[in-house]
Amino acid sequence: MKRTPLKVAIGAICFVNLLYMIPSVAVSGMVAAFPDQPQNTVLLLLTLPNLTGIAGIVAEPWLEQRFSRRQLSITALAVFFVSGLVSFVLRENLPALIAASMVMGAAYGMQATLYPLLVNDGFEGEERSRVMGMVTGMLQLGRVAATLVGGMLARQGWYNVYLCFLAVLVPLVLAVLFLPKKSHSEEGPKEDGDWFSLSGAVRLAVEGFAFAALFYMVNTHLSLYVEGYGLGDTALTGVISAVGCVLAGLISTVFAWFERHTGRFTMTWAFGILGALYLAGGLWISLPGAVLCVAGAFLGMGLFSPNLMLGFSRCAGPRRLAAVTAAVLTVVNVGYFASPYITGFLAGFVGESPADVFRVAGVLGLACALGSALASRKPQAPLQAAQQKAR
């Protein structure tokens, strides 16, 4: 049975899932629109969605006990759309904007948990790897498209970036039409999916935290690298970042091919690529060096993200899959938040310059690659064995 409509629906959901970040292209206009408010208060529009996103991630397994994944996906998309529309209409009311951004973040978090569940539930084997690579690639390509379109809309008024949320109507319609009414965990006997590998989940969480913390350093230090060393301006930084997102999207789309050749060492490759190119960019301070740092981060992300999402189904049965997914994704998000603090801590020992940060991050990335390789030497037990052990 062909599942092309389901692939299209999940891909469309992922394409719009990072729209909550769209106000970041209009920060200056946003701050200028509320001159009587402290800048940090206005910037809550950017930071709060990440915090409430964790709430959405944590809430999903609990909500799944009462509603189907189809119902949750449709609801999250509808809330996402409405929060964007409300933000556009109430653009002069900062408290309303902040409230809408909080709701927007919760919807994002729920969608971020649901899409790997939908893929793991709807596809098997190599097809699952292909589809997971495709939909995670759509995340990055959607981010690029939103940045470009949002930037153009913001020229006519910062609040116009919220018009991008009109695009959410497309996946909303596709979700209504094509998402299955019941998941495998709802259809099968309870005991069939009631198994869980604690060691597998802990490993995913540790690797996810480490990669997230290292990856986020390119977000916090790329601009400092390019502009601080006199290599270019903000526009050039944006172009390099956009190219990085495209690279991540492209590598994700061929993830299944890559995984066939790397097997259980795929995560090792993700850390290794990030670490090697970070280190090279930190040593070679130049515009090509900045490009190397971005390439390392996003090429690594193109392998890390689908590999992480596929890993959930390897350490939990259908009935525990949502809880494991939510728990690991929460740890990954904590890694993103912890990244600036880790960088600040390391700066006290190695220096605060962007090149110093990338050099140290590169060494840490290579160390993580070595640790991942050592942990991957022994193949994981087959799923059936883990299932029998759980019983």
mmCIF file of C-alpha atoms in Angstrom:
data_model
loop_
_atom_site.group_PDB
_atom_site.id
_atom_site.type_symbol
_atom_site.label_atom_id
_atom_site.label_comp_id
_atom_site.label_asym_id
_atom_site.label_seq_id
_atom_site.Cartn_x
_atom_site.Cartn_y
_atom_site.Cartn_z
ATOM 1 C CA MET A 1 0.000 0.000 0.000
ATOM 2 C CA LYS A 2 1.390 3.353 -1.053
ATOM 3 C CA ARG A 3 1.434 6.002 1.640
ATOM 4 C CA THR A 4 2.341 9.026 -0.457
ATOM 5 C CA PRO A 5 -0.495 11.193 0.954
ATOM 6 C CA LEU A 6 0.692 10.435 4.498
ATOM 7 C CA LYS A 7 4.271 11.363 3.555
ATOM 8 C CA VAL A 8 3.070 14.631 2.053
ATOM 9 C CA ALA A 9 0.971 15.445 5.134
ATOM 10 C CA ILE A 10 3.814 14.819 7.609
ATOM 11 C CA GLY A 11 6.282 16.674 5.385
ATOM 12 C CA ALA A 12 3.948 19.676 5.236
ATOM 13 C CA ILE A 13 3.575 19.655 9.034
ATOM 14 C CA CYS A 14 7.362 19.710 9.421
ATOM 15 C CA PHE A 15 7.740 22.461 6.807
ATOM 16 C CA VAL A 16 5.800 24.924 8.971
ATOM 17 C CA ASN A 17 6.855 23.666 12.401
ATOM 18 C CA LEU A 18 9.656 26.222 12.867
ATOM 19 C CA LEU A 19 7.460 29.205 12.003
ATOM 20 C CA TYR A 20 7.445 30.151 15.676
ATOM 21 C CA MET A 21 10.982 31.476 15.075
ATOM 22 C CA ILE A 22 9.850 33.909 12.355
ATOM 23 C CA PRO A 23 9.792 37.058 14.578
ATOM 24 C CA SER A 24 13.590 36.759 14.838
ATOM 25 C CA VAL A 25 13.938 38.313 11.360
ATOM 26 C CA ALA A 26 12.238 41.509 12.571
ATOM 27 C CA VAL A 27 13.835 42.092 15.972
ATOM 28 C CA SER A 28 14.782 45.725 15.361
ATOM 29 C CA GLY A 29 11.294 46.654 14.168
ATOM 30 C CA MET A 30 9.734 44.742 17.026
ATOM 31 C CA VAL A 31 11.781 46.585 19.641
ATOM 32 C CA ALA A 32 11.110 49.947 17.964
ATOM 33 C CA ALA A 33 7.354 49.269 18.002
ATOM 34 C CA PHE A 34 7.344 49.253 21.832
ATOM 35 C CA PRO A 35 9.717 52.084 22.832
ATOM 36 C CA ASP A 36 8.210 52.369 26.312
ATOM 37 C CA GLN A 37 8.935 48.704 27.118
ATOM 38 C CA PRO A 38 12.289 47.240 28.229
ATOM 39 C CA GLN A 39 14.025 45.448 25.392
ATOM 40 C CA ASN A 40 14.226 42.206 27.366
ATOM 41 C CA THR A 41 10.449 42.247 27.758
ATOM 42 C CA VAL A 42 9.930 42.592 24.014
ATOM 43 C CA LEU A 43 12.440 39.820 23.340
ATOM 44 C CA LEU A 44 10.213 37.446 25.311
ATOM 45 C CA LEU A 45 8.430 37.035 21.980
ATOM 46 C CA LEU A 46 11.504 35.109 20.846
ATOM 47 C CA THR A 47 12.473 33.227 24.004
ATOM 48 C CA LEU A 48 9.131 32.169 25.499
ATOM 49 C CA PRO A 49 8.098 29.816 22.656
ATOM 50 C CA ASN A 50 11.169 27.689 23.367
ATOM 51 C CA LEU A 51 10.232 27.421 27.041
ATOM 52 C CA THR A 52 6.565 26.645 26.471
ATOM 53 C CA GLY A 53 7.640 24.256 23.719
ATOM 54 C CA ILE A 54 9.031 22.023 26.453
ATOM 55 C CA ALA A 55 5.602 22.104 28.113
ATOM 56 C CA GLY A 56 4.032 20.962 24.842
ATOM 57 C CA ILE A 57 6.555 18.144 24.521
ATOM 58 C CA VAL A 58 5.949 16.933 28.079
ATOM 59 C CA ALA A 59 2.161 17.182 27.762
ATOM 60 C CA GLU A 60 1.900 15.091 24.574
ATOM 61 C CA PRO A 61 2.152 11.599 26.145
ATOM 62 C CA TRP A 62 -0.458 12.538 28.750
ATOM 63 C CA LEU A 63 -2.811 13.943 26.111
ATOM 64 C CA GLU A 64 -2.275 10.858 23.955
ATOM 65 C CA GLN A 65 -4.005 8.790 26.625
ATOM 66 C CA ARG A 66 -7.194 10.727 25.886
ATOM 67 C CA PHE A 67 -6.921 11.697 22.219
ATOM 68 C CA SER A 68 -5.570 10.134 19.037
ATOM 69 C CA ARG A 69 -2.404 11.387 17.373
ATOM 70 C CA ARG A 70 -4.513 12.590 14.478
ATOM 71 C CA GLN A 71 -6.684 14.679 16.803
ATOM 72 C CA LEU A 72 -3.627 16.094 18.576
ATOM 73 C CA SER A 73 -1.901 16.952 15.294
ATOM 74 C CA ILE A 74 -4.954 18.746 13.938
ATOM 75 C CA THR A 75 -5.458 20.599 17.222
ATOM 76 C CA ALA A 76 -1.791 21.654 17.426
ATOM 77 C CA LEU A 77 -1.864 22.943 13.841
ATOM 78 C CA ALA A 78 -5.103 24.835 14.454
ATOM 79 C CA VAL A 79 -3.712 26.429 17.624
ATOM 80 C CA PHE A 80 -0.481 27.266 15.772
ATOM 81 C CA PHE A 81 -2.453 29.002 13.017
ATOM 82 C CA VAL A 82 -4.732 30.905 15.398
ATOM 83 C CA SER A 83 -1.825 32.105 17.559
ATOM 84 C CA GLY A 84 -0.111 33.528 14.483
ATOM 85 C CA LEU A 85 -3.318 35.202 13.306
ATOM 86 C CA VAL A 86 -3.964 36.685 16.755
ATOM 87 C CA SER A 87 -0.406 38.031 16.826
ATOM 88 C CA PHE A 88 -0.976 39.819 13.526
ATOM 89 C CA VAL A 89 -4.324 41.284 14.551
ATOM 90 C CA LEU A 90 -3.198 42.359 18.063
ATOM 91 C CA ARG A 91 0.255 43.536 16.966
ATOM 92 C CA GLU A 92 0.059 46.718 19.080
ATOM 93 C CA ASN A 93 -0.748 44.858 22.304
ATOM 94 C CA LEU A 94 2.453 43.472 23.797
ATOM 95 C CA PRO A 95 0.797 41.364 26.557
ATOM 96 C CA ALA A 96 -1.436 39.740 23.927
ATOM 97 C CA LEU A 97 1.588 39.073 21.721
ATOM 98 C CA ILE A 98 3.450 37.482 24.621
ATOM 99 C CA ALA A 99 0.461 35.294 25.491
ATOM 100 C CA ALA A 100 0.089 34.241 21.855
ATOM 101 C CA SER A 101 3.790 33.391 21.639
ATOM 102 C CA MET A 102 3.462 31.140 24.687
ATOM 103 C CA VAL A 103 0.568 29.263 23.104
ATOM 104 C CA MET A 104 2.480 29.134 19.822
ATOM 105 C CA GLY A 105 5.437 27.510 21.569
ATOM 106 C CA ALA A 106 3.276 24.849 23.218
ATOM 107 C CA ALA A 107 1.779 23.967 19.829
ATOM 108 C CA TYR A 108 5.266 23.773 18.321
ATOM 109 C CA GLY A 109 6.420 21.441 21.102
ATOM 110 C CA MET A 110 3.480 19.125 20.567
ATOM 111 C CA GLN A 111 4.084 19.006 16.816
ATOM 112 C CA ALA A 112 7.798 18.352 17.372
ATOM 113 C CA THR A 113 6.854 15.279 19.419
ATOM 114 C CA LEU A 114 4.117 14.071 17.090
ATOM 115 C CA TYR A 115 5.897 14.015 13.740
ATOM 116 C CA PRO A 116 8.467 11.302 14.645
ATOM 117 C CA LEU A 117 5.640 9.303 16.226
ATOM 118 C CA LEU A 118 3.621 9.554 13.009
ATOM 119 C CA VAL A 119 6.592 8.406 10.925
ATOM 120 C CA ASN A 120 7.545 5.562 13.269
ATOM 121 C CA ASP A 121 3.912 4.472 13.359
ATOM 122 C CA GLY A 122 3.206 4.706 9.629
ATOM 123 C CA PHE A 123 6.357 3.265 8.061
ATOM 124 C CA GLU A 124 8.794 0.409 8.589
ATOM 125 C CA GLY A 125 12.315 -0.617 7.631
ATOM 126 C CA GLU A 126 14.276 1.379 5.081
ATOM 127 C CA GLU A 127 11.164 3.267 4.035
ATOM 128 C CA ARG A 128 10.941 4.637 7.577
ATOM 129 C CA SER A 129 14.530 5.907 7.288
ATOM 130 C CA ARG A 130 13.794 7.544 3.931
ATOM 131 C CA VAL A 131 10.647 9.243 5.178
ATOM 132 C CA MET A 132 12.257 10.390 8.443
ATOM 133 C CA GLY A 133 15.123 11.893 6.473
ATOM 134 C CA MET A 134 12.708 13.624 4.130
ATOM 135 C CA VAL A 135 10.527 15.173 6.826
ATOM 136 C CA THR A 136 13.456 16.347 8.961
ATOM 137 C CA GLY A 137 14.887 17.909 5.816
ATOM 138 C CA MET A 138 11.590 19.723 5.358
ATOM 139 C CA LEU A 139 12.076 21.281 8.804
ATOM 140 C CA GLN A 140 15.240 23.034 7.682
ATOM 141 C CA LEU A 141 13.951 23.952 4.228
ATOM 142 C CA GLY A 142 10.828 25.402 5.811
ATOM 143 C CA ARG A 143 13.008 27.444 8.136
ATOM 144 C CA VAL A 144 14.901 28.896 5.155
ATOM 145 C CA ALA A 145 11.706 29.669 3.254
ATOM 146 C CA ALA A 146 10.133 31.344 6.286
ATOM 147 C CA THR A 147 13.251 33.437 6.877
ATOM 148 C CA LEU A 148 13.353 34.658 3.279
ATOM 149 C CA VAL A 149 9.621 35.360 2.996
ATOM 150 C CA GLY A 150 9.436 36.838 6.497
ATOM 151 C CA GLY A 151 12.354 39.131 5.760
ATOM 152 C CA MET A 152 10.599 40.515 2.692
ATOM 153 C CA LEU A 153 7.294 40.949 4.518
ATOM 154 C CA ALA A 154 9.006 42.696 7.443
ATOM 155 C CA ARG A 155 10.143 45.508 5.144
ATOM 156 C CA GLN A 156 6.525 46.701 5.034
ATOM 157 C CA GLY A 157 6.067 46.363 8.810
ATOM 158 C CA TRP A 158 7.598 44.025 11.370
ATOM 159 C CA TYR A 159 4.221 42.481 12.236
ATOM 160 C CA ASN A 160 3.750 41.225 8.666
ATOM 161 C CA VAL A 161 5.994 38.277 9.521
ATOM 162 C CA TYR A 162 2.945 36.715 11.168
ATOM 163 C CA LEU A 163 1.282 36.476 7.753
ATOM 164 C CA CYS A 164 3.564 33.497 7.179
ATOM 165 C CA PHE A 165 1.242 31.548 9.480
ATOM 166 C CA LEU A 166 -1.310 31.472 6.657
ATOM 167 C CA ALA A 167 0.834 28.638 5.277
ATOM 168 C CA VAL A 168 -0.261 26.477 8.235
ATOM 169 C CA LEU A 169 -3.646 26.059 6.544
ATOM 170 C CA VAL A 170 -2.049 23.706 3.994
ATOM 171 C CA PRO A 171 -0.796 21.048 6.453
ATOM 172 C CA LEU A 172 -3.959 21.523 8.506
ATOM 173 C CA VAL A 173 -6.100 20.469 5.536
ATOM 174 C CA LEU A 174 -3.710 17.629 4.671
ATOM 175 C CA ALA A 175 -3.782 16.389 8.271
ATOM 176 C CA VAL A 176 -7.574 16.284 8.251
ATOM 177 C CA LEU A 177 -7.579 14.364 4.969
ATOM 178 C CA PHE A 178 -4.689 11.934 5.302
ATOM 179 C CA LEU A 179 -3.546 11.287 8.875
ATOM 180 C CA PRO A 180 -4.707 7.853 10.103
ATOM 181 C CA LYS A 181 -7.530 7.872 12.596
ATOM 182 C CA LYS A 182 -5.818 5.303 14.796
ATOM 183 C CA SER A 183 -2.171 4.524 15.496
ATOM 184 C CA HIS A 184 -0.718 1.027 15.854
ATOM 185 C CA SER A 185 -0.522 1.470 19.620
ATOM 186 C CA GLU A 186 -4.271 2.061 19.714
ATOM 187 C CA GLU A 187 -5.142 -0.870 17.440
ATOM 188 C CA GLY A 188 -2.927 -3.642 18.824
ATOM 189 C CA PRO A 189 -3.157 -5.563 22.108
ATOM 190 C CA LYS A 190 -1.687 -3.649 25.010
ATOM 191 C CA GLU A 191 1.061 -6.185 25.733
ATOM 192 C CA ASP A 192 2.403 -6.041 22.144
ATOM 193 C CA GLY A 193 3.839 -2.577 22.575
ATOM 194 C CA ASP A 194 4.618 -2.517 26.283
ATOM 195 C CA TRP A 195 8.416 -2.840 26.229
ATOM 196 C CA PHE A 196 11.185 -0.369 26.933
ATOM 197 C CA SER A 197 15.007 -0.166 26.904
ATOM 198 C CA LEU A 198 16.252 2.202 29.612
ATOM 199 C CA SER A 199 19.867 2.053 28.437
ATOM 200 C CA GLY A 200 18.828 2.915 24.876
ATOM 201 C CA ALA A 201 16.746 5.881 26.009
ATOM 202 C CA VAL A 202 19.515 7.183 28.290
ATOM 203 C CA ARG A 203 22.042 6.958 25.475
ATOM 204 C CA LEU A 204 19.737 8.882 23.129
ATOM 205 C CA ALA A 205 19.238 11.563 25.774
ATOM 206 C CA VAL A 206 22.970 11.943 26.475
ATOM 207 C CA GLU A 207 23.892 12.098 22.792
ATOM 208 C CA GLY A 208 20.998 14.448 22.105
ATOM 209 C CA PHE A 209 21.988 16.837 24.890
ATOM 210 C CA ALA A 210 25.625 16.885 23.777
ATOM 211 C CA PHE A 211 24.870 17.481 20.104
ATOM 212 C CA ALA A 212 22.275 20.165 20.846
ATOM 213 C CA ALA A 213 24.697 22.064 23.079
ATOM 214 C CA LEU A 214 27.484 21.908 20.476
ATOM 215 C CA PHE A 215 25.225 22.726 17.533
ATOM 216 C CA TYR A 216 23.733 25.807 19.184
ATOM 217 C CA MET A 217 27.179 27.381 19.443
ATOM 218 C CA VAL A 218 27.001 28.207 15.739
ATOM 219 C CA ASN A 219 23.828 30.212 16.407
ATOM 220 C CA THR A 220 25.393 32.220 19.218
ATOM 221 C CA HIS A 221 28.875 32.736 17.752
ATOM 222 C CA LEU A 222 28.610 32.812 13.952
ATOM 223 C CA SER A 223 27.715 36.508 13.878
ATOM 224 C CA LEU A 224 30.538 37.260 16.320
ATOM 225 C CA TYR A 225 32.938 35.318 14.110
ATOM 226 C CA VAL A 226 31.940 36.938 10.804
ATOM 227 C CA GLU A 227 31.465 40.499 12.027
ATOM 228 C CA GLY A 228 33.974 40.465 14.880
ATOM 229 C CA TYR A 229 36.834 39.478 12.595
ATOM 230 C CA GLY A 230 35.753 41.948 9.914
ATOM 231 C CA LEU A 231 34.787 39.261 7.398
ATOM 232 C CA GLY A 232 31.348 40.663 6.558
ATOM 233 C CA ASP A 233 28.130 42.144 7.897
ATOM 234 C CA THR A 234 24.823 40.858 9.250
ATOM 235 C CA ALA A 235 23.500 40.182 5.756
ATOM 236 C CA LEU A 236 26.430 37.870 5.009
ATOM 237 C CA THR A 237 25.867 36.053 8.295
ATOM 238 C CA GLY A 238 22.247 35.489 7.283
ATOM 239 C CA VAL A 239 23.241 34.135 3.874
ATOM 240 C CA ILE A 240 25.745 31.704 5.387
ATOM 241 C CA SER A 241 23.129 30.518 7.909
ATOM 242 C CA ALA A 242 20.553 30.015 5.146
ATOM 243 C CA VAL A 243 23.020 27.960 3.125
ATOM 244 C CA GLY A 244 23.652 25.874 6.236
ATOM 245 C CA CYS A 245 19.933 25.147 6.626
ATOM 246 C CA VAL A 246 19.761 24.058 2.985
ATOM 247 C CA LEU A 247 22.738 21.747 3.542
ATOM 248 C CA ALA A 248 20.988 20.165 6.531
ATOM 249 C CA GLY A 249 17.841 19.688 4.476
ATOM 250 C CA LEU A 250 19.722 18.097 1.591
ATOM 251 C CA ILE A 251 21.751 15.707 3.746
ATOM 252 C CA SER A 252 18.567 14.667 5.571
ATOM 253 C CA THR A 253 16.837 13.767 2.303
ATOM 254 C CA VAL A 254 19.586 11.225 1.525
ATOM 255 C CA PHE A 255 19.778 10.015 5.122
ATOM 256 C CA ALA A 256 18.580 6.495 4.279
ATOM 257 C CA TRP A 257 21.463 6.043 1.811
ATOM 258 C CA PHE A 258 23.952 7.364 4.350
ATOM 259 C CA GLU A 259 22.582 5.140 7.100
ATOM 260 C CA ARG A 260 22.993 2.057 4.892
ATOM 261 C CA HIS A 261 26.722 2.755 4.768
ATOM 262 C CA THR A 262 27.294 3.918 8.363
ATOM 263 C CA GLY A 263 24.868 1.626 10.186
ATOM 264 C CA ARG A 264 24.924 1.993 13.934
ATOM 265 C CA PHE A 265 27.803 4.527 13.648
ATOM 266 C CA THR A 266 25.629 7.254 12.089
ATOM 267 C CA MET A 267 25.635 9.330 15.272
ATOM 268 C CA THR A 268 29.413 8.981 15.409
ATOM 269 C CA TRP A 269 29.611 10.519 11.950
ATOM 270 C CA ALA A 270 27.333 13.385 12.996
ATOM 271 C CA PHE A 271 29.596 14.277 15.923
ATOM 272 C CA GLY A 272 32.741 13.706 13.868
ATOM 273 C CA ILE A 273 31.702 15.998 11.019
ATOM 274 C CA LEU A 274 30.643 18.731 13.430
ATOM 275 C CA GLY A 275 33.802 18.426 15.513
ATOM 276 C CA ALA A 276 36.265 18.292 12.611
ATOM 277 C CA LEU A 277 34.791 21.276 10.762
ATOM 278 C CA TYR A 278 34.361 23.341 13.951
ATOM 279 C CA LEU A 279 38.018 22.736 14.749
ATOM 280 C CA ALA A 280 39.118 23.595 11.209
ATOM 281 C CA GLY A 281 37.064 26.803 11.226
ATOM 282 C CA GLY A 282 38.448 27.784 14.613
ATOM 283 C CA LEU A 283 42.023 27.304 13.445
ATOM 284 C CA TRP A 284 41.583 28.973 10.041
ATOM 285 C CA ILE A 285 40.121 32.385 10.906
ATOM 286 C CA SER A 286 38.686 33.533 7.580
ATOM 287 C CA LEU A 287 35.446 33.604 5.616
ATOM 288 C CA PRO A 288 36.034 30.008 4.444
ATOM 289 C CA GLY A 289 36.629 29.174 8.104
ATOM 290 C CA ALA A 290 33.212 30.580 9.010
ATOM 291 C CA VAL A 291 31.676 28.513 6.212
ATOM 292 C CA LEU A 292 33.388 25.409 7.599
ATOM 293 C CA CYS A 293 31.872 26.038 11.049
ATOM 294 C CA VAL A 294 28.388 26.403 9.566
ATOM 295 C CA ALA A 295 28.850 23.361 7.332
ATOM 296 C CA GLY A 296 29.954 21.277 10.309
ATOM 297 C CA ALA A 297 26.949 22.285 12.398
ATOM 298 C CA PHE A 298 24.306 21.772 9.734
ATOM 299 C CA LEU A 299 25.755 18.713 8.003
ATOM 300 C CA GLY A 300 25.951 17.124 11.428
ATOM 301 C CA MET A 301 22.379 18.183 12.160
ATOM 302 C CA GLY A 302 21.231 16.632 8.880
ATOM 303 C CA LEU A 303 22.428 13.262 10.173
ATOM 304 C CA PHE A 304 21.710 13.756 13.868
ATOM 305 C CA SER A 305 18.048 14.729 13.640
ATOM 306 C CA PRO A 306 16.625 11.781 11.634
ATOM 307 C CA ASN A 307 18.906 9.349 13.467
ATOM 308 C CA LEU A 308 17.597 10.602 16.815
ATOM 309 C CA MET A 309 13.977 10.365 15.685
ATOM 310 C CA LEU A 310 14.456 6.818 14.407
ATOM 311 C CA GLY A 311 16.194 5.877 17.632
ATOM 312 C CA PHE A 312 12.992 6.297 19.624
ATOM 313 C CA SER A 313 11.374 3.251 18.013
ATOM 314 C CA ARG A 314 14.499 1.197 18.764
ATOM 315 C CA CYS A 315 14.237 1.636 22.517
ATOM 316 C CA ALA A 316 10.467 1.564 23.151
ATOM 317 C CA GLY A 317 7.361 -0.236 21.977
ATOM 318 C CA PRO A 318 4.382 1.640 20.498
ATOM 319 C CA ARG A 319 2.671 2.164 23.839
ATOM 320 C CA ARG A 320 5.735 3.711 25.479
ATOM 321 C CA LEU A 321 7.039 5.454 22.376
ATOM 322 C CA ALA A 322 5.345 8.789 23.108
ATOM 323 C CA ALA A 323 6.730 8.973 26.650
ATOM 324 C CA VAL A 324 10.276 8.127 25.525
ATOM 325 C CA THR A 325 10.086 10.608 22.642
ATOM 326 C CA ALA A 326 8.891 13.384 24.949
ATOM 327 C CA ALA A 327 11.510 12.645 27.614
ATOM 328 C CA VAL A 328 14.445 12.618 25.180
ATOM 329 C CA LEU A 329 13.265 15.704 23.288
ATOM 330 C CA THR A 330 12.972 17.553 26.589
ATOM 331 C CA VAL A 331 16.608 16.750 27.367
ATOM 332 C CA VAL A 332 17.614 17.869 23.854
ATOM 333 C CA ASN A 333 15.856 21.204 24.360
ATOM 334 C CA VAL A 334 17.634 21.621 27.686
ATOM 335 C CA GLY A 335 20.860 21.139 25.730
ATOM 336 C CA TYR A 336 19.985 24.076 23.491
ATOM 337 C CA PHE A 337 19.288 26.262 26.525
ATOM 338 C CA ALA A 338 22.425 25.129 28.334
ATOM 339 C CA SER A 339 24.707 25.847 25.381
ATOM 340 C CA PRO A 340 25.384 29.549 26.183
ATOM 341 C CA TYR A 341 26.125 28.683 29.814
ATOM 342 C CA ILE A 342 28.488 25.893 28.783
ATOM 343 C CA THR A 343 30.205 28.316 26.415
ATOM 344 C CA GLY A 344 30.528 30.895 29.187
ATOM 345 C CA PHE A 345 32.011 28.311 31.530
ATOM 346 C CA LEU A 346 34.567 27.168 28.956
ATOM 347 C CA ALA A 347 35.473 30.765 28.100
ATOM 348 C CA GLY A 348 36.927 31.147 31.568
ATOM 349 C CA PHE A 349 39.568 28.543 30.687
ATOM 350 C CA VAL A 350 40.230 28.924 26.946
ATOM 351 C CA GLY A 351 39.258 32.490 26.054
ATOM 352 C CA GLU A 352 36.144 34.274 24.873
ATOM 353 C CA SER A 353 36.933 34.850 21.195
ATOM 354 C CA PRO A 354 34.681 33.079 18.627
ATOM 355 C CA ALA A 355 37.661 31.158 17.254
ATOM 356 C CA ASP A 356 38.480 29.876 20.757
ATOM 357 C CA VAL A 357 34.887 28.733 21.216
ATOM 358 C CA PHE A 358 34.802 26.849 17.910
ATOM 359 C CA ARG A 359 38.177 25.220 18.562
ATOM 360 C CA VAL A 360 37.068 23.922 21.950
ATOM 361 C CA ALA A 361 33.669 22.879 20.581
ATOM 362 C CA GLY A 362 35.471 21.042 17.798
ATOM 363 C CA VAL A 363 37.601 19.098 20.259
ATOM 364 C CA LEU A 364 34.500 18.280 22.326
ATOM 365 C CA GLY A 365 32.667 17.157 19.185
ATOM 366 C CA LEU A 366 35.498 14.793 18.267
ATOM 367 C CA ALA A 367 35.548 13.485 21.846
ATOM 368 C CA CYS A 368 31.801 12.817 21.614
ATOM 369 C CA ALA A 369 32.375 11.051 18.283
ATOM 370 C CA LEU A 370 34.917 8.782 19.963
ATOM 371 C CA GLY A 371 32.532 8.087 22.842
ATOM 372 C CA SER A 372 29.684 7.338 20.442
ATOM 373 C CA ALA A 373 31.906 5.002 18.418
ATOM 374 C CA LEU A 374 32.938 3.079 21.524
ATOM 375 C CA ALA A 375 29.310 2.792 22.633
ATOM 376 C CA SER A 376 28.311 1.570 19.161
ATOM 377 C CA ARG A 377 30.878 -1.229 18.890
ATOM 378 C CA LYS A 378 28.435 -3.755 20.264
ATOM 379 C CA PRO A 379 25.217 -4.042 18.220
ATOM 380 C CA GLN A 380 22.012 -3.315 20.054
ATOM 381 C CA ALA A 381 19.846 -6.296 20.862
ATOM 382 C CA PRO A 382 17.086 -6.964 18.348
ATOM 383 C CA LEU A 383 13.777 -5.363 19.111
ATOM 384 C CA GLN A 384 12.143 -8.720 19.600
ATOM 385 C CA ALA A 385 14.641 -9.636 22.314
ATOM 386 C CA ALA A 386 14.068 -6.376 24.128
ATOM 387 C CA GLN A 387 10.353 -6.912 23.843
ATOM 388 C CA GLN A 388 10.549 -10.401 25.294
ATOM 389 C CA LYS A 389 12.778 -9.160 28.131
ATOM 390 C CA ALA A 390 10.260 -6.471 29.008
ATOM 391 C CA ARG A 391 7.513 -9.039 29.225
#
